[in-house]
């Protein structure tokens, strides 16, 4: 009985009135939602939507070869500007990079990398951190001491530095970055979750379940984890943005996603020199993509935080 | 109270020890630094000698105890790559990082606090939204992107600001004549990296100020002050601001430490010879003592600050000191 | 600018001359020098120094950008390995008895006279009169002896093992006695190859110690060390009492700047005067900028290698796969994109600067072909008719763009891989371990090695089973190499050496790409204005423009 009551009041943290009227749906900030939708669609449908290959150069016309190199035939034409420049064409709407690859297609595939890496990485971090936080908070004693001391030490390690260090252990690669993100960010969850569990442990429904002889594992599974989900979700939404930036930074520093895969951070690193030549679009578009994704993740995270944390409702 | 302070102190020591151990183990997983020092085709005796010089021919537990022993004496060891004691190099670089960190810190405060206050006073108005937007943008743009955009606009296109390094003024510990001028020279060099770094942290500053202000403005204390008929301007300036600044400042302190110690990407982009660049060089050269030293120094500062904050909070709020 | 001979070839030359000398020729003496050693001597090919006094006051600040982080260890010759970067700094602060100069690969510097006994068991030097260190203390043979005895860098063991004793005849005359014939002595003692010939002040080193010396070295070179910020910047000041000439620039500032774009920006804003390694995306800008000048400075040849190719389950085990890789690379276009057409497509992987290297321009070895259709056709006969996925493509640091260009070329025939962008030291470490440095056998390495010592030295590092850095290990080559090492006949050695080079290229164990220009860009403050900067690049076999005392810049305003 207590269990049911406890869960019913806690889930989602959204008041019953609000839930019934579905008014919260209307409160979702539209702009970030739209941005995220666009990026997710671009990522998922990249193989269908992308005008060209993201790894191979766009085959140029003889006219383009003649104009650029004075050759009848060439493997590719590098650094085509976007369509609004006089040499630009709609075939490559945002232009081509130094290897004659279509920038738009690369950006779309880049969205895949960013989203997959950030989401899975944060998910794993959340899973590890939540589990450890619940264990520390609920089991107490030595569990608590050990887990929290390690968490403290982990939190003093600056995330990017730690990530660079781990990447030189693991070497480059998409899944290695996922692993790195999980290893770096779990401590953010365990801290918060532990605090939550300390409070929950004293709550009636947990006490009652204990008195009724419900096993520890079951209490963790049935009562604690569902009830810390709000906190975890808020943290998750805020961490996704950070994870995108960390992935981009690692790739920018050359220890992240290996070329020729088009990670946004990597594309920016590769085109730093073009930036100096006034070909700003090559580095700026990936930068804008990163900013868009992180910005909308942060805005949605903010919204979620306000929704799920009743104390913040009016801020 | 004494017991509380001792316990927090003990926890801080444990945290530091764990940090030391994690970092010690971690750098040793990254590869063999000896092979990196030698040239391709270098003779084996030369490599053996380096290995011996660096103490890497000893068993790991022995290296570990030696490392801890030296740390207790304040000796961080010799840099593999830069051939000098880590401590010397670190302290040589530290003023550069402090200069950058302070400048970024001032920028983050200057952007974050006023906007945070404004948006707290004018909730859900244009001011509030503009402030939130600036904060969110700062948080959402990777430092290297801001850096590159600044470089192209102010460095390359307009040519107003230098893009390389920190300028010619240097802080030399052995020469007191350089101590003061260092902070006041070469500001054009400082402008771009400090802004790129400061903007990122201003977002967090703004959030903290805003929520701190809201907390205080909603408190019974302020209600009472208002009831007493104190003008609104005074309420904000004297009472609310003073009380809401405490969390802002503690948080700002932590930010400052982060900016000083680990501004890796910004320092790499702007070729700023600070601690972050040192760390990055150390990481790419498998320079174990260097990486250990820098991470430990930053960890030490953070742990010490946390300890001070914990103790102060314990003083202010007895509940905290009893609950843990 | 173009550098012609290898150091080890000198050895060959000396060995040949030694035979002549042993046949009864008397000592070779120059310019009325009284001989130091008795008995027959080797005729040494050491050029006279060009002493230019009265060159006026040093003026101006000369700012150099190194393309990676600086290491204070470079300032201590006692711990030098073979790394040309270290010599760059030796040329500033220190001076050697004999070193490469525009006059020749071996040119008298601190020494004014040298002798080598025909049995290669004694070597003698006479120092110039009146030599001093920066602190005014005299440089004597005691310093030369101390440097030799305390040297710990490359070949230190060889030097120590061979030595019997050092005899100080007087303050200016010193004789090294060896336990057994030390054929390579004069080559290894040369400042270009090891640190042992660069003389370190005994009194100062003993006073300040290893760390102190690296933090603030003094020497007998043209520039006095002023200060440094470890890894970032080093400042040097002209030492007007340098024996050869008054240095031209008053101050030299060296900065470590990893980023190409940042070095270019520094040149353009006038914050730098000389920057190394300016190929790739920045080169068109360097060329387009009317204020900047550039020097091609050819070093060595880019090539691909396949660590682990000789294991049967490696896709590169099949010669035809390696051939397809070679055929797929569009070298002409690569040269155009990467070096603006300055580089030269080349058919041998060993630098043509080595006198014993086969010429890869069609003379000895054919120019490599680009033919996609043929590549596909060749590949069709293998286990991978439609190509395959390999693991890593590992380019020499920091030529990642070039690596990705080649990787993209390979995709055209269906050979696909990922690019591993390592840091410089990590790449060196992997290459240093040879085949073991690259786990798995599905890796392509893009390497370049401007190693002195002739083709023989390069082969001995990469293509011989016994080398720690071995990538190619073939019984056929081993057989030739063993004969080569055993042979005392120079003609036979040359023939065997060239036979090995031929096999390496024809079997596609090494796939040459092009002869690389290591472009240096030079700012407007460097004199002379306009043309004529090539004169700074006259020293043989130097990737960097030594010596530094001749570089003239405009006076500071």
PDB file of N, CA and C in Angstrom, chain A residues 31-77:
ATOM      1  N   UNK A  31      11.834  26.287 -29.618  1.00  0.00           N
ATOM      2  CA  UNK A  31      13.037  26.488 -30.447  1.00  0.00           C
ATOM      3  C   UNK A  31      14.042  25.338 -30.261  1.00  0.00           C
ATOM      4  N   UNK A  32      14.434  25.042 -29.029  1.00  0.00           N
ATOM      5  CA  UNK A  32      15.398  23.940 -28.878  1.00  0.00           C
ATOM      6  C   UNK A  32      14.831  22.614 -29.341  1.00  0.00           C
ATOM      7  N   UNK A  33      13.539  22.419 -29.123  1.00  0.00           N
ATOM      8  CA  UNK A  33      12.939  21.160 -29.561  1.00  0.00           C
ATOM      9  C   UNK A  33      13.065  21.020 -31.072  1.00  0.00           C
ATOM     10  N   UNK A  34      12.815  22.117 -31.734  1.00  0.00           N
ATOM     11  CA  UNK A  34      12.905  22.123 -33.191  1.00  0.00           C
ATOM     12  C   UNK A  34      14.340  21.826 -33.636  1.00  0.00           C
ATOM     13  N   UNK A  35      15.281  22.506 -32.997  1.00  0.00           N
ATOM     14  CA  UNK A  35      16.688  22.312 -33.355  1.00  0.00           C
ATOM     15  C   UNK A  35      17.097  20.854 -33.174  1.00  0.00           C
ATOM     16  N   UNK A  36      16.729  20.311 -32.021  1.00  0.00           N
ATOM     17  CA  UNK A  36      17.102  18.927 -31.754  1.00  0.00           C
ATOM     18  C   UNK A  36      16.457  18.006 -32.778  1.00  0.00           C
ATOM     19  N   UNK A  37      15.199  18.275 -33.087  1.00  0.00           N
ATOM     20  CA  UNK A  37      14.522  17.427 -34.075  1.00  0.00           C
ATOM     21  C   UNK A  37      15.248  17.467 -35.411  1.00  0.00           C
ATOM     22  N   UNK A  38      15.609  18.673 -35.829  1.00  0.00           N
ATOM     23  CA  UNK A  38      16.324  18.806 -37.113  1.00  0.00           C
ATOM     24  C   UNK A  38      17.612  17.999 -37.083  1.00  0.00           C
ATOM     25  N   UNK A  39      18.374  18.148 -36.005  1.00  0.00           N
ATOM     26  CA  UNK A  39      19.668  17.460 -35.935  1.00  0.00           C
ATOM     27  C   UNK A  39      19.485  15.949 -35.877  1.00  0.00           C
ATOM     28  N   UNK A  40      18.490  15.507 -35.105  1.00  0.00           N
ATOM     29  CA  UNK A  40      18.266  14.063 -35.009  1.00  0.00           C
ATOM     30  C   UNK A  40      17.828  13.512 -36.360  1.00  0.00           C
ATOM     31  N   UNK A  41      16.926  14.245 -37.026  1.00  0.00           N
ATOM     32  CA  UNK A  41      16.488  13.789 -38.349  1.00  0.00           C
ATOM     33  C   UNK A  41      17.664  13.733 -39.307  1.00  0.00           C
ATOM     34  N   UNK A  42      18.482  14.769 -39.292  1.00  0.00           N
ATOM     35  CA  UNK A  42      19.652  14.794 -40.173  1.00  0.00           C
ATOM     36  C   UNK A  42      20.541  13.595 -39.895  1.00  0.00           C
ATOM     37  N   UNK A  43      20.707  13.286 -38.616  1.00  0.00           N
ATOM     38  CA  UNK A  43      21.579  12.177 -38.255  1.00  0.00           C
ATOM     39  C   UNK A  43      20.991  10.849 -38.699  1.00  0.00           C
ATOM     40  N   UNK A  44      19.711  10.652 -38.378  1.00  0.00           N
ATOM     41  CA  UNK A  44      19.101   9.355 -38.669  1.00  0.00           C
ATOM     42  C   UNK A  44      18.964   9.142 -40.173  1.00  0.00           C
ATOM     43  N   UNK A  45      18.584  10.205 -40.865  1.00  0.00           N
ATOM     44  CA  UNK A  45      18.313  10.050 -42.295  1.00  0.00           C
ATOM     45  C   UNK A  45      19.507  10.421 -43.168  1.00  0.00           C
ATOM     46  N   UNK A  46      20.669  10.574 -42.552  1.00  0.00           N
ATOM     47  CA  UNK A  46      21.837  10.994 -43.326  1.00  0.00           C
ATOM     48  C   UNK A  46      22.055  10.162 -44.596  1.00  0.00           C
ATOM     49  N   UNK A  47      21.965   8.831 -44.516  1.00  0.00           N
ATOM     50  CA  UNK A  47      22.212   8.056 -45.737  1.00  0.00           C
ATOM     51  C   UNK A  47      21.230   8.386 -46.851  1.00  0.00           C
ATOM     52  N   UNK A  48      20.003   8.804 -46.476  1.00  0.00           N
ATOM     53  CA  UNK A  48      19.002   9.127 -47.489  1.00  0.00           C
ATOM     54  C   UNK A  48      19.143  10.574 -47.937  1.00  0.00           C
ATOM     55  N   UNK A  49      19.328  11.460 -46.959  1.00  0.00           N
ATOM     56  CA  UNK A  49      19.259  12.891 -47.256  1.00  0.00           C
ATOM     57  C   UNK A  49      20.566  13.462 -47.791  1.00  0.00           C
ATOM     58  N   UNK A  50      21.686  12.924 -47.328  1.00  0.00           N
ATOM     59  CA  UNK A  50      22.959  13.536 -47.698  1.00  0.00           C
ATOM     60  C   UNK A  50      23.138  13.508 -49.203  1.00  0.00           C
ATOM     61  N   UNK A  51      23.477  14.659 -49.797  1.00  0.00           N
ATOM     62  CA  UNK A  51      23.608  14.706 -51.258  1.00  0.00           C
ATOM     63  C   UNK A  51      24.802  13.915 -51.791  1.00  0.00           C
ATOM     64  N   UNK A  52      25.843  13.736 -50.956  1.00  0.00           N
ATOM     65  CA  UNK A  52      27.045  13.044 -51.440  1.00  0.00           C
ATOM     66  C   UNK A  52      27.563  12.110 -50.367  1.00  0.00           C
ATOM     67  N   UNK A  53      28.631  11.401 -50.708  1.00  0.00           N
ATOM     68  CA  UNK A  53      29.309  10.585 -49.707  1.00  0.00           C
ATOM     69  C   UNK A  53      29.998  11.506 -48.702  1.00  0.00           C
ATOM     70  N   UNK A  54      30.079  11.058 -47.451  1.00  0.00           N
ATOM     71  CA  UNK A  54      30.770  11.899 -46.469  1.00  0.00           C
ATOM     72  C   UNK A  54      32.250  11.573 -46.409  1.00  0.00           C
ATOM     73  N   UNK A  55      32.670  10.502 -47.100  1.00  0.00           N
ATOM     74  CA  UNK A  55      34.070  10.101 -47.032  1.00  0.00           C
ATOM     75  C   UNK A  55      34.812  10.271 -48.361  1.00  0.00           C
ATOM     76  N   UNK A  56      34.069  10.231 -49.454  1.00  0.00           N
ATOM     77  CA  UNK A  56      34.729  10.321 -50.756  1.00  0.00           C
ATOM     78  C   UNK A  56      34.516  11.699 -51.368  1.00  0.00           C
ATOM     79  N   UNK A  57      35.489  12.150 -52.169  1.00  0.00           N
ATOM     80  CA  UNK A  57      35.338  13.460 -52.816  1.00  0.00           C
ATOM     81  C   UNK A  57      34.172  13.476 -53.802  1.00  0.00           C
ATOM     82  N   UNK A  58      33.648  14.656 -54.002  1.00  0.00           N
ATOM     83  CA  UNK A  58      32.606  14.818 -55.007  1.00  0.00           C
ATOM     84  C   UNK A  58      33.287  14.844 -56.378  1.00  0.00           C
ATOM     85  N   UNK A  59      32.772  14.047 -57.287  1.00  0.00           N
ATOM     86  CA  UNK A  59      33.374  14.009 -58.629  1.00  0.00           C
ATOM     87  C   UNK A  59      33.123  15.338 -59.331  1.00  0.00           C
ATOM     88  N   UNK A  60      34.189  16.039 -59.723  1.00  0.00           N
ATOM     89  CA  UNK A  60      33.979  17.349 -60.336  1.00  0.00           C
ATOM     90  C   UNK A  60      33.674  17.246 -61.828  1.00  0.00           C
ATOM     91  N   UNK A  61      33.116  18.318 -62.385  1.00  0.00           N
ATOM     92  CA  UNK A  61      32.924  18.382 -63.836  1.00  0.00           C
ATOM     93  C   UNK A  61      34.231  18.856 -64.465  1.00  0.00           C
ATOM     94  N   UNK A  62      34.449  18.532 -65.735  1.00  0.00           N
ATOM     95  CA  UNK A  62      35.685  18.991 -66.395  1.00  0.00           C
ATOM     96  C   UNK A  62      35.819  20.503 -66.326  1.00  0.00           C
ATOM     97  N   UNK A  63      34.694  21.214 -66.407  1.00  0.00           N
ATOM     98  CA  UNK A  63      34.738  22.670 -66.333  1.00  0.00           C
ATOM     99  C   UNK A  63      35.318  23.148 -65.013  1.00  0.00           C
ATOM    100  N   UNK A  64      34.907  22.481 -63.921  1.00  0.00           N
ATOM    101  CA  UNK A  64      35.407  22.862 -62.604  1.00  0.00           C
ATOM    102  C   UNK A  64      36.905  22.606 -62.500  1.00  0.00           C
ATOM    103  N   UNK A  65      37.349  21.460 -63.043  1.00  0.00           N
ATOM    104  CA  UNK A  65      38.783  21.141 -63.011  1.00  0.00           C
ATOM    105  C   UNK A  65      39.569  22.195 -63.772  1.00  0.00           C
ATOM    106  N   UNK A  66      39.025  22.550 -64.935  1.00  0.00           N
ATOM    107  CA  UNK A  66      39.694  23.538 -65.783  1.00  0.00           C
ATOM    108  C   UNK A  66      39.800  24.869 -65.034  1.00  0.00           C
ATOM    109  N   UNK A  67      38.718  25.244 -64.400  1.00  0.00           N
ATOM    110  CA  UNK A  67      38.685  26.541 -63.736  1.00  0.00           C
ATOM    111  C   UNK A  67      39.639  26.577 -62.548  1.00  0.00           C
ATOM    112  N   UNK A  68      39.681  25.472 -61.805  1.00  0.00           N
ATOM    113  CA  UNK A  68      40.457  25.493 -60.567  1.00  0.00           C
ATOM    114  C   UNK A  68      41.939  25.204 -60.810  1.00  0.00           C
ATOM    115  N   UNK A  69      42.198  24.167 -61.610  1.00  0.00           N
ATOM    116  CA  UNK A  69      43.590  23.728 -61.750  1.00  0.00           C
ATOM    117  C   UNK A  69      44.145  23.889 -63.153  1.00  0.00           C
ATOM    118  N   UNK A  70      43.280  24.254 -64.114  1.00  0.00           N
ATOM    119  CA  UNK A  70      43.737  24.278 -65.489  1.00  0.00           C
ATOM    120  C   UNK A  70      44.020  22.893 -66.032  1.00  0.00           C
ATOM    121  N   UNK A  71      43.305  21.891 -65.495  1.00  0.00           N
ATOM    122  CA  UNK A  71      43.493  20.512 -65.948  1.00  0.00           C
ATOM    123  C   UNK A  71      42.172  20.027 -66.524  1.00  0.00           C
ATOM    124  N   UNK A  72      42.274  19.115 -67.496  1.00  0.00           N
ATOM    125  CA  UNK A  72      41.053  18.604 -68.105  1.00  0.00           C
ATOM    126  C   UNK A  72      40.323  17.680 -67.140  1.00  0.00           C
ATOM    127  N   UNK A  73      41.103  16.956 -66.348  1.00  0.00           N
ATOM    128  CA  UNK A  73      40.491  15.993 -65.441  1.00  0.00           C
ATOM    129  C   UNK A  73      41.198  16.111 -64.094  1.00  0.00           C
ATOM    130  N   UNK A  74      40.453  15.959 -63.001  1.00  0.00           N
ATOM    131  CA  UNK A  74      41.078  15.989 -61.693  1.00  0.00           C
ATOM    132  C   UNK A  74      40.257  15.134 -60.744  1.00  0.00           C
ATOM    133  N   UNK A  75      40.884  14.596 -59.715  1.00  0.00           N
ATOM    134  CA  UNK A  75      40.141  13.714 -58.821  1.00  0.00           C
ATOM    135  C   UNK A  75      39.082  14.461 -58.003  1.00  0.00           C
ATOM    136  N   UNK A  76      39.360  15.695 -57.649  1.00  0.00           N
ATOM    137  CA  UNK A  76      38.381  16.475 -56.889  1.00  0.00           C
ATOM    138  C   UNK A  76      38.724  17.950 -56.984  1.00  0.00           C
ATOM    139  N   UNK A  77      37.779  18.778 -56.589  1.00  0.00           N
ATOM    140  CA  UNK A  77      38.048  20.210 -56.521  1.00  0.00           C
ATOM    141  C   UNK A  77      37.915  20.618 -55.067  1.00  0.00           C
TER     142      UNK A  77
END
